[in-house]
Coordinates of C-alpha atoms in Angstrom, one line a residue:
M155 CA -2.2 -11.1 16.8
V156 CA -2.3 -11.1 13.0
A157 CA -4.8 -9.0 11.0
A158 CA -4.8 -9.7 7.6
Q159 CA -7.2 -9.3 4.4
E160 CA -7.4 -13.3 4.0
G161 CA -8.6 -15.3 6.7
V162 CA -6.6 -18.1 5.5
A163 CA -3.1 -16.6 5.2
A164 CA -3.9 -14.8 8.7
R165 CA -3.8 -18.6 10.3
V166 CA -0.8 -19.2 8.8
G167 CA 0.4 -16.3 10.5
L168 CA -1.0 -17.5 13.7
D169 CA 0.3 -20.3 13.5
I170 CA 3.9 -19.5 12.7
L171 CA 3.6 -17.6 16.5
K172 CA 2.0 -20.6 18.0
A173 CA 5.6 -22.5 16.7
G174 CA 7.6 -19.9 18.7
G175 CA 8.3 -17.9 15.3
N176 CA 8.3 -14.1 16.2
A177 CA 6.4 -11.2 13.9
I178 CA 8.7 -11.1 11.2
D179 CA 8.8 -14.8 10.7
A180 CA 5.3 -14.8 10.9
G181 CA 5.1 -11.3 8.7
V182 CA 7.2 -13.2 5.9
A183 CA 4.8 -16.1 6.2
V184 CA 1.5 -14.1 5.8
A185 CA 3.4 -12.5 2.9
F186 CA 4.1 -15.5 0.6
A187 CA 0.8 -16.7 1.7
L188 CA -1.7 -13.9 0.8
A189 CA 0.3 -14.8 -3.0
V190 CA -1.8 -17.9 -3.0
T191 CA -4.7 -17.2 -1.5
L192 CA -5.8 -13.1 -2.3
P193 CA -4.0 -13.0 -5.7
R194 CA -5.5 -10.0 -7.2
A195 CA -3.0 -8.3 -3.7
G196 CA -1.0 -10.6 -2.4
N197 CA 2.2 -11.5 -4.6
I198 CA 5.6 -12.4 -5.1
G199 CA 5.8 -10.3 -8.7
G200 CA 5.0 -7.2 -7.0
G201 CA 6.7 -5.1 -4.0
G202 CA 5.8 -2.8 -1.2
F203 CA 7.0 -1.8 2.1
M204 CA 7.4 -3.3 5.8
L205 CA 8.2 -1.4 9.1
V206 CA 9.5 -3.6 11.7
H207 CA 9.4 -2.5 15.5
D208 CA 12.6 -4.3 17.4
A209 CA 11.3 -4.7 21.2
E210 CA 14.8 -5.7 22.4
S211 CA 16.2 -3.1 21.2
G212 CA 13.5 -0.3 20.5
E213 CA 14.5 0.1 17.2
T214 CA 11.9 0.4 14.5
K215 CA 13.1 0.2 11.3
A216 CA 11.8 0.3 7.1
I217 CA 12.3 -2.5 4.6
D218 CA 11.6 -0.9 1.0
Y219 CA 11.4 -3.8 -1.6
R220 CA 9.2 -1.5 -3.8
E221 CA 9.6 -2.5 -7.5
M222 CA 12.2 -1.4 -9.6
A223 CA 12.5 0.1 -13.5
P224 CA 14.3 -2.0 -15.4
A225 CA 17.7 -0.5 -16.6
S226 CA 17.0 0.3 -19.9
A227 CA 13.5 2.5 -18.9
E228 CA 13.7 5.9 -19.8
R229 CA 11.5 8.9 -19.6
D230 CA 9.1 9.0 -22.5
M231 CA 8.7 5.1 -23.1
Y232 CA 5.0 5.7 -22.4
L233 CA 4.1 8.5 -24.8
D234 CA 3.0 8.0 -28.2
E235 CA 4.1 9.3 -31.6
E236 CA 1.9 12.9 -30.6
G237 CA 3.9 13.3 -27.1
N238 CA 0.9 12.1 -25.0
A239 CA 1.0 9.5 -22.1
D240 CA -0.4 6.2 -23.5
S241 CA -2.1 4.7 -20.8
E242 CA -2.3 1.3 -22.5
L243 CA 1.7 0.5 -22.3
S244 CA 2.1 1.3 -18.9
R245 CA -0.7 -0.7 -17.5
F246 CA -1.6 -3.9 -20.2
T247 CA 1.6 -4.4 -21.5
G248 CA 4.8 -5.8 -20.4
L249 CA 6.2 -2.6 -20.1
A250 CA 3.9 -1.6 -16.7
T251 CA 6.0 -4.1 -15.0
G252 CA 9.2 -3.4 -13.1
V253 CA 11.2 -5.8 -11.4
P254 CA 9.4 -7.6 -8.7
G255 CA 10.8 -6.6 -5.2
T256 CA 8.6 -9.1 -2.7
V257 CA 10.8 -12.5 -2.3
A258 CA 14.1 -10.3 -1.8
G259 CA 12.2 -8.0 0.6
M260 CA 11.2 -11.0 2.6
Q261 CA 14.5 -12.6 2.8
M262 CA 15.7 -9.5 4.3
A263 CA 13.1 -9.3 6.8
L264 CA 14.1 -12.3 8.1
D265 CA 18.0 -11.8 7.8
Q266 CA 17.5 -8.7 9.8
Y267 CA 14.9 -9.8 12.2
G268 CA 13.7 -13.1 12.1
T269 CA 14.3 -16.5 13.8
M270 CA 13.0 -18.7 11.5
T271 CA 14.5 -19.9 8.0
L272 CA 12.8 -18.7 4.8
A273 CA 12.0 -23.0 3.9
E274 CA 10.4 -23.2 6.9
V275 CA 8.1 -19.5 6.7
I276 CA 7.4 -20.4 3.1
Q277 CA 6.1 -24.1 3.1
P278 CA 2.5 -22.9 4.2
A279 CA 1.9 -21.2 1.0
I280 CA 3.7 -24.3 -0.6
E281 CA 1.0 -26.8 0.5
L282 CA -1.5 -24.0 0.0
A283 CA -0.9 -23.8 -3.7
R284 CA 0.0 -27.6 -4.5
D285 CA -3.0 -29.0 -2.3
G286 CA -5.5 -26.4 -3.4
I287 CA -7.5 -23.7 -1.6
A288 CA -10.7 -23.0 -1.2
V289 CA -12.4 -20.3 -3.2
T290 CA -13.7 -17.8 -1.5
P291 CA -16.8 -15.8 -2.4
G292 CA -14.4 -13.1 -2.3
L293 CA -12.0 -14.7 -4.7
A294 CA -14.9 -16.2 -6.9
D295 CA -16.5 -12.7 -7.1
S296 CA -13.0 -10.9 -8.2
L297 CA -11.8 -13.6 -10.9
K298 CA -15.6 -12.7 -12.8
G299 CA -15.3 -9.3 -12.2
L300 CA -12.1 -9.5 -13.5
E301 CA -12.3 -12.3 -16.2
A302 CA -11.2 -9.6 -19.3
R303 CA -8.3 -8.8 -17.6
L304 CA -7.2 -12.4 -17.0
K305 CA -8.4 -14.1 -19.8
K306 CA -6.5 -12.0 -22.3
W307 CA -3.8 -14.1 -21.0
P308 CA -3.8 -17.7 -22.2
S309 CA -1.3 -18.4 -19.1
S310 CA -3.9 -16.7 -16.5
E311 CA -6.8 -18.2 -18.0
A312 CA -5.3 -21.8 -17.6
I313 CA -4.9 -21.2 -13.8
F314 CA -8.1 -18.9 -12.2
F315 CA -10.3 -20.4 -14.8
K316 CA -11.9 -24.6 -15.4
E317 CA -11.3 -25.6 -18.5
G318 CA -13.3 -24.7 -21.1
G319 CA -13.4 -20.8 -19.0
G320 CA -15.8 -21.5 -16.8
F321 CA -16.0 -20.0 -13.5
Y322 CA -14.5 -21.6 -9.7
E323 CA -17.7 -21.2 -7.4
P324 CA -17.3 -20.6 -3.9
G325 CA -16.1 -24.2 -2.1
E326 CA -14.9 -25.6 -4.7
T327 CA -10.4 -25.5 -4.7
L328 CA -8.4 -23.8 -7.2
T329 CA -5.1 -25.1 -6.9
Q330 CA -1.7 -23.4 -8.6
A331 CA 0.8 -26.0 -9.2
D332 CA 3.7 -23.7 -10.8
L333 CA 3.6 -21.2 -8.3
A334 CA 3.7 -24.3 -5.8
N335 CA 6.6 -25.3 -8.1
T336 CA 8.5 -21.5 -7.8
L337 CA 7.9 -21.1 -4.3
Q338 CA 9.3 -24.6 -4.0
K339 CA 12.5 -23.1 -5.8
I340 CA 12.6 -20.5 -3.5
A341 CA 12.8 -23.1 -0.5
D342 CA 15.4 -24.8 -1.7
E343 CA 17.5 -22.2 -3.9
G344 CA 16.8 -19.4 -1.5
I345 CA 16.3 -15.8 -3.6
D346 CA 18.4 -17.0 -6.6
G347 CA 15.6 -19.6 -6.8
F348 CA 13.6 -16.4 -8.0
Y349 CA 15.9 -13.8 -9.1
K350 CA 18.2 -16.0 -11.1
G351 CA 17.8 -19.5 -13.1
E352 CA 15.1 -20.7 -14.8
T353 CA 12.2 -18.5 -13.1
A354 CA 14.0 -15.5 -13.9
E355 CA 14.8 -16.6 -17.1
K356 CA 10.5 -17.1 -17.6
I357 CA 9.7 -13.9 -15.9
A358 CA 12.1 -11.7 -18.3
T359 CA 10.9 -13.8 -21.7
A360 CA 6.9 -13.4 -20.8
V361 CA 7.2 -9.1 -20.2
Q362 CA 9.6 -9.0 -23.1
N363 CA 7.6 -11.1 -25.5
T364 CA 4.8 -8.3 -24.5
G365 CA 7.0 -5.5 -25.4
G366 CA 8.5 -4.8 -21.8
R367 CA 12.3 -4.5 -21.3
I368 CA 12.9 -6.4 -17.9
T369 CA 16.0 -9.0 -18.4
V370 CA 17.8 -11.4 -16.9
E371 CA 20.1 -9.1 -15.7
D372 CA 17.9 -6.8 -13.8
M373 CA 16.4 -9.8 -11.9
A374 CA 19.8 -10.5 -10.9
N375 CA 20.4 -7.1 -9.9
Y376 CA 17.5 -6.2 -7.8
K377 CA 17.9 -5.3 -4.3
P378 CA 15.9 -4.5 -1.3
V379 CA 16.9 -1.4 0.6
L380 CA 16.4 -0.9 4.4
R381 CA 15.9 2.6 5.2
D382 CA 14.7 5.0 8.6
P383 CA 11.3 5.6 8.8
V384 CA 9.6 8.9 8.7
S385 CA 8.7 10.1 12.0
G386 CA 6.6 13.1 14.0
T387 CA 4.5 13.7 17.0
Y388 CA 0.7 14.1 17.5
R389 CA -0.6 15.2 20.6
G390 CA 2.2 13.1 22.6
Y391 CA 2.4 10.1 20.4
E392 CA 4.7 9.3 17.9
I393 CA 3.9 8.4 14.3
V394 CA 6.5 6.0 12.6
S395 CA 5.7 5.5 9.0
M396 CA 7.0 4.8 5.3
P397 CA 9.3 7.2 3.7
P398 CA 10.4 7.9 0.1
P399 CA 9.5 6.2 -1.8
S400 CA 6.3 5.8 -0.5
S401 CA 4.9 9.0 -0.3
G402 CA 2.5 8.0 2.8
G403 CA 4.8 8.5 5.6
A404 CA 5.6 11.9 4.7
H405 CA 1.6 13.4 4.4
I406 CA 0.5 11.3 7.2
V407 CA 2.9 13.4 9.5
Q408 CA 2.5 16.3 7.6
I409 CA -1.6 16.4 8.0
L410 CA -0.9 15.5 11.2
N411 CA 0.9 18.8 11.9
I412 CA -1.5 20.6 10.5
L413 CA -4.4 19.0 12.0
E414 CA -2.4 19.4 15.9
G415 CA -3.5 23.2 15.6
Y416 CA -7.0 22.5 15.5
P417 CA -9.3 21.0 18.9
I418 CA -10.4 17.9 16.2
G419 CA -12.1 16.0 18.9
F420 CA -13.8 18.7 20.3
L421 CA -15.1 20.0 16.9
G422 CA -16.3 16.1 16.9
H423 CA -16.0 12.8 14.6
N424 CA -16.9 13.5 10.6
S425 CA -18.7 17.0 11.9
A426 CA -18.8 19.9 9.2
D427 CA -15.7 21.2 10.7
T428 CA -13.5 18.5 11.1
I429 CA -14.1 17.4 7.8
H430 CA -13.7 21.2 6.3
L431 CA -10.5 21.1 8.2
M432 CA -9.0 17.7 7.4
A433 CA -9.6 18.1 3.4
E434 CA -8.3 21.8 3.6
A435 CA -5.0 20.2 5.1
M436 CA -4.9 16.9 2.8
K437 CA -5.2 19.6 -0.4
R438 CA -2.3 20.9 1.0
A439 CA -0.3 17.6 1.2
Y440 CA -1.2 16.2 -2.0
A441 CA 0.0 19.4 -3.9
D442 CA 3.2 19.1 -2.1
R443 CA 3.3 15.2 -2.9
S444 CA 2.8 16.1 -6.9
E445 CA 6.0 18.4 -7.0
Y446 CA 8.7 17.0 -4.8
L447 CA 8.0 13.0 -3.9
G448 CA 9.6 10.6 -5.5
D449 CA 12.7 7.8 -5.2
S450 CA 15.2 9.2 -2.8
D451 CA 17.6 7.6 -4.0
F452 CA 17.2 9.6 -7.6
V453 CA 16.1 12.7 -6.3
D454 CA 16.4 15.0 -3.2
V455 CA 12.9 14.7 -1.3
P456 CA 12.9 17.5 1.4
L457 CA 11.3 15.3 4.0
A458 CA 12.3 17.4 7.2
E459 CA 10.5 20.3 5.4
I460 CA 8.0 18.5 4.6
T461 CA 7.2 17.1 8.2
S462 CA 8.2 20.6 9.6
K463 CA 6.2 22.0 12.3
D464 CA 6.6 25.5 11.6
Y465 CA 5.5 24.3 8.0
A466 CA 2.5 23.1 9.3
A467 CA 1.8 26.5 11.0
D468 CA 2.6 28.2 8.0
I469 CA 0.0 26.4 5.9
R470 CA -2.8 26.7 9.3
K471 CA -2.4 30.4 8.2
Q472 CA -3.5 29.4 4.6
I473 CA -6.6 28.0 5.9
S474 CA -9.6 29.8 6.3
L475 CA -12.2 28.3 9.0
H476 CA -15.0 29.1 7.3
A477 CA -14.8 28.7 3.8
A478 CA -12.7 26.2 1.3
T479 CA -9.3 27.2 0.2
P480 CA -10.2 26.3 -4.4
S481 CA -7.5 23.9 -5.5
S482 CA -6.8 25.9 -8.8
T483 CA -5.1 28.1 -6.1
I484 CA -2.9 25.6 -4.0
K485 CA 0.0 25.2 -5.2
P486 CA 3.1 23.2 -4.1
G487 CA 5.3 24.7 -0.9
D488 CA 7.9 26.8 -1.8
L489 CA 10.2 23.8 0.0
A490 CA 13.8 24.4 -1.4
P491 CA 16.5 22.6 -1.2
Y492 CA 15.2 21.0 -3.7
E493 CA -1.1 4.2 -5.9
S494 CA -3.3 0.8 -6.1
N495 CA -6.6 0.4 -5.0
E496 CA -6.2 -3.3 -5.1
T497 CA -3.0 -3.2 -2.8
T498 CA -3.5 -5.4 0.6
H499 CA -2.0 -4.9 4.3
F500 CA -1.4 -6.8 7.1
S501 CA -0.4 -5.9 10.7
I502 CA 1.3 -8.5 13.3
V503 CA 2.3 -8.2 17.0
D504 CA 3.7 -11.1 18.9
K505 CA 4.1 -11.6 22.7
D506 CA 7.4 -9.9 23.1
G507 CA 6.7 -6.5 21.6
N508 CA 7.5 -6.8 18.6
A509 CA 5.4 -5.3 15.2
V510 CA 5.2 -5.7 11.7
A511 CA 3.0 -3.7 9.4
N512 CA 3.2 -4.8 5.6
T513 CA 1.8 -3.2 2.8
Y514 CA 2.3 -4.3 -0.7
T515 CA 1.0 -4.8 -4.1
I516 CA 1.0 -5.7 -7.8
N517 CA -0.9 -2.4 -8.5
F518 CA -4.2 -2.9 -10.2
S519 CA -6.8 -6.1 -9.3
Y520 CA -4.5 -9.0 -10.2
G521 CA -1.5 -6.5 -12.0
S522 CA -1.2 -6.4 -15.4
G523 CA -3.3 -9.7 -15.6
M524 CA -0.4 -11.9 -17.1
V525 CA 1.1 -14.5 -15.6
A526 CA 4.5 -15.6 -16.5
D527 CA 4.1 -18.6 -18.3
G528 CA 5.3 -21.6 -16.4
T529 CA 5.8 -19.7 -12.9
G530 CA 2.2 -19.2 -11.5
V531 CA 3.4 -15.7 -10.9
L532 CA 1.3 -12.7 -11.4
L533 CA 3.2 -9.5 -12.9
N534 CA 2.5 -6.2 -11.6
N535 CA 1.5 -3.1 -13.6
E536 CA 3.6 -0.8 -11.1
M537 CA 5.4 1.4 -14.1
D538 CA 2.0 3.3 -14.1
D539 CA 2.4 4.8 -10.7
F540 CA 5.8 6.6 -12.5
A541 CA 4.5 10.0 -14.0
A542 CA 4.7 8.7 -17.8
K543 CA 4.0 12.7 -18.5
P544 CA 4.7 15.1 -15.7
G545 CA 1.4 16.7 -14.9
V546 CA -0.7 14.2 -16.4
P547 CA -2.6 12.4 -13.9
N548 CA -2.0 8.6 -13.3
A549 CA -4.9 6.1 -12.4
Y550 CA -5.6 7.4 -9.2
G551 CA -6.2 10.8 -10.6
L552 CA -2.8 11.3 -8.7
I553 CA -0.5 14.1 -10.4
G554 CA 3.3 13.5 -10.6
G555 CA 6.1 15.9 -11.3
D556 CA 9.9 15.4 -12.8
A557 CA 10.7 14.2 -9.1
N558 CA 8.3 10.9 -10.4
A559 CA 9.7 10.5 -13.7
V560 CA 10.4 6.9 -15.3
E561 CA 14.7 6.1 -15.0
G562 CA 16.4 3.3 -15.3
G563 CA 16.5 1.7 -11.8
K564 CA 14.6 3.8 -9.6
R565 CA 11.3 3.0 -8.2
P566 CA 8.1 4.6 -8.4
L567 CA 6.6 6.8 -6.0
S568 CA 3.9 5.1 -4.1
S569 CA 1.1 5.8 -1.4
M570 CA 1.0 2.9 0.6
S571 CA 1.9 3.6 4.4
P572 CA 2.4 0.8 6.7
T573 CA 2.4 2.7 9.9
L574 CA 3.1 2.6 13.7
V575 CA 1.9 4.5 16.5
M576 CA 4.5 4.8 19.6
K577 CA 3.4 5.9 23.4
D578 CA 6.6 6.3 25.2
G579 CA 8.6 3.9 23.1
K580 CA 6.1 1.2 22.8
V581 CA 4.0 0.3 20.1
F582 CA 0.5 1.5 20.9
M583 CA -0.7 0.6 17.0
V584 CA 0.1 -1.1 13.9
T585 CA -2.0 -0.2 10.9
G586 CA -2.1 0.1 7.3
S587 CA -4.9 0.2 4.2
P588 CA -4.7 -1.0 0.4
G589 CA -6.4 2.0 -1.5
G590 CA -4.4 4.0 -4.3
S591 CA -4.1 7.5 -3.6
R592 CA -6.6 7.2 -0.4
I593 CA -4.2 4.7 1.6
I594 CA -2.5 7.8 2.9
T595 CA -6.0 9.5 3.8
T596 CA -7.7 5.9 4.9
T597 CA -4.7 5.2 7.5
L598 CA -4.6 9.1 8.7
Q599 CA -8.1 8.6 9.8
V600 CA -7.7 5.4 11.5
I601 CA -5.0 7.1 13.8
M602 CA -7.2 9.9 14.3
N603 CA -10.3 8.4 15.2
V604 CA -8.5 6.5 17.9
I605 CA -6.9 9.6 19.1
D606 CA -8.6 12.5 18.7
H607 CA -12.1 10.8 19.0
G608 CA -11.1 8.4 21.6
M609 CA -12.6 5.4 19.7
N610 CA -11.8 1.4 20.3
I611 CA -9.9 -0.2 16.9
A612 CA -13.2 -1.8 15.8
E613 CA -15.2 1.9 15.8
A614 CA -11.9 3.6 14.3
S615 CA -11.9 0.9 11.5
F616 CA -15.4 0.4 10.6
A617 CA -16.2 4.7 10.8
S618 CA -17.1 6.8 7.4
R619 CA -14.2 8.0 5.8
I620 CA -13.4 10.8 4.1
H621 CA -11.0 11.9 1.0
H622 CA -9.2 14.8 -0.4
Q623 CA -6.2 14.8 -2.6
W624 CA -5.9 18.3 -4.5
L625 CA -7.0 17.6 -7.9
P626 CA -9.7 17.1 -8.6
D627 CA -11.2 19.2 -6.1
E628 CA -13.8 17.4 -4.4
I629 CA -14.6 15.8 -1.2
R630 CA -14.9 12.2 -1.5
I631 CA -17.2 10.6 0.9
E632 CA -18.5 7.3 1.9
D633 CA -22.1 6.8 3.1
G634 CA -22.6 7.7 6.2
I635 CA -22.1 11.1 6.2
S636 CA -25.3 13.0 7.3
V637 CA -27.2 15.1 5.0
D638 CA -26.6 18.3 7.1
T639 CA -23.1 17.8 7.2
I640 CA -22.7 17.9 3.4
G641 CA -24.9 20.8 3.6
L642 CA -22.6 22.7 5.6
L643 CA -19.5 22.0 3.5
E644 CA -21.3 22.9 0.3
Q645 CA -22.0 26.2 1.8
R646 CA -18.7 26.7 2.9
G647 CA -17.6 26.1 -0.7
H648 CA -16.9 22.1 -1.3
K649 CA -17.6 19.9 -4.1
V650 CA -18.8 16.6 -2.3
S651 CA -19.1 12.9 -3.6
E652 CA -20.3 10.3 -2.5
Q653 CA -18.4 7.1 -4.0
S654 CA -17.7 3.7 -2.8
V655 CA -16.2 2.5 0.3
M656 CA -12.5 3.7 0.5
G657 CA -9.7 1.4 2.2
S658 CA -9.5 -2.1 4.2
T659 CA -7.3 -1.4 7.1
Q660 CA -6.1 -4.1 9.5
S661 CA -5.0 -2.9 12.6
I662 CA -4.0 -3.8 15.8
L663 CA -3.7 -1.8 19.1
V664 CA -2.0 -2.3 22.3
D665 CA -3.8 -1.6 25.9
E666 CA -0.7 0.0 28.1
A667 CA -2.5 -1.0 31.5
S668 CA -3.6 -4.9 30.6
G669 CA -1.0 -5.7 27.9
Y670 CA -4.0 -7.1 26.1
L671 CA -4.3 -7.0 22.5
F672 CA -7.1 -5.5 20.4
G673 CA -7.5 -6.1 16.6
A674 CA -10.1 -5.3 13.7
S675 CA -10.2 -6.0 10.2
D676 CA -11.9 -3.4 8.2
P677 CA -15.4 -4.6 6.8
R678 CA -15.2 -3.1 3.8
R679 CA -13.9 -6.2 2.1
V680 CA -14.8 -9.5 2.4
D681 CA -12.5 -12.8 4.0
A682 CA -10.4 -10.8 6.1
A683 CA -9.4 -11.9 9.5
T684 CA -8.0 -11.0 13.0
L685 CA -6.6 -13.8 14.7
G686 CA -5.0 -13.7 18.1
H687 CA -4.4 -16.4 20.6

């Protein structure tokens, strides 16, 4: 079964499974296909994280193919003459782009766990780019909405708009010849077809011509990393998620540890009591994120402390059942020693029980908006996920500290949270979501909806969501939370703000008794699909 944010790419993954490929083969095929069919988030010019469960060995590993800062990157590169963070530099110039990791990450996944070649799994994406895709309503709307960002760059306008600047309408055909050629180079030459030679030179040139620092040496030196996942337990289930430079796994486990001490199921789904406790737990986790989380290859992240049941018990002592704790009084815990809204996630489980949870991104919708001329590759603006100036919020309002300061070769902190839930050593659920700073809490709530509230995977995906990230001090809610509940939360001292929907989960649940797979694509985004056979 394949659950993905775009239906054509999901079909590509299912076809790989039908042809005898395993979940990892299908995952790599989906990742490359999404670069064609979901260009606002799918990518080969960005990076991300993949969790892989090998059913035969019982082992789960994390593939970190997050973008890296160029070697010449430095701490104060986004500060203006007065020492203030300049968001334009970190978001919409060549300085915004980190060295892409997706292509190398996909090759690592195949090398470690796949059964097919890179050329085999990339072929569907080549054909989609070369022959064209039917523009969906979602793609048409996103191109119209991001017109200014994309038309800033002639190389992007030439691909995503008609001659003369007109819009592609639903049902019309969008071809991407340069991207097809780039994908073909990767098929023919392996990752050297991307990280060395003509493609690497064109990417480095495009970045440097717009003020950035990526060199051909930075491209050639990029390496993904195979890591051990973060894990914890929740009410008899094992939670397995992404380690740093993702903050997602650590804080999903931390929040669940805190909430495990309360009868959440008894208190009820989205009741005032449940939302109050969730918000109080979320506040503490995001406060710790601001201080301690970063690239563990560069800083000492206190993972054992953050994910400790004892630490969670200490946090529960600080939480009043009847009153909100002002965020101004919450500080990161004493733990010595010492992302994007337009991300996309897919989940895959094959007939043998192998599983893939993959979340990847180019940060903003269409990244920086710039295509490296002659490559068809949209470039990320992932450098904005560093703390341009410690203590200053990024585009998602997240505060970062010294642990996430800019440094050459470092990977920026992320909220991406591809997650597996295990029961008795076997995969029970595969899930994840886009959503910037809301990824952590969105993924958390799908897990809680199933385990605490007994929902099926479709109900768990559809249910209204809440979010608190410490600063700003407010509970963000979706439509669907009752007026009475909001009133009770406000009586406890919470500020409640109803805003747009959060996340786009793609989830698969394995029924232990029957062995059947049940999947659900979040209805919050158009064009998504869950397909099985």
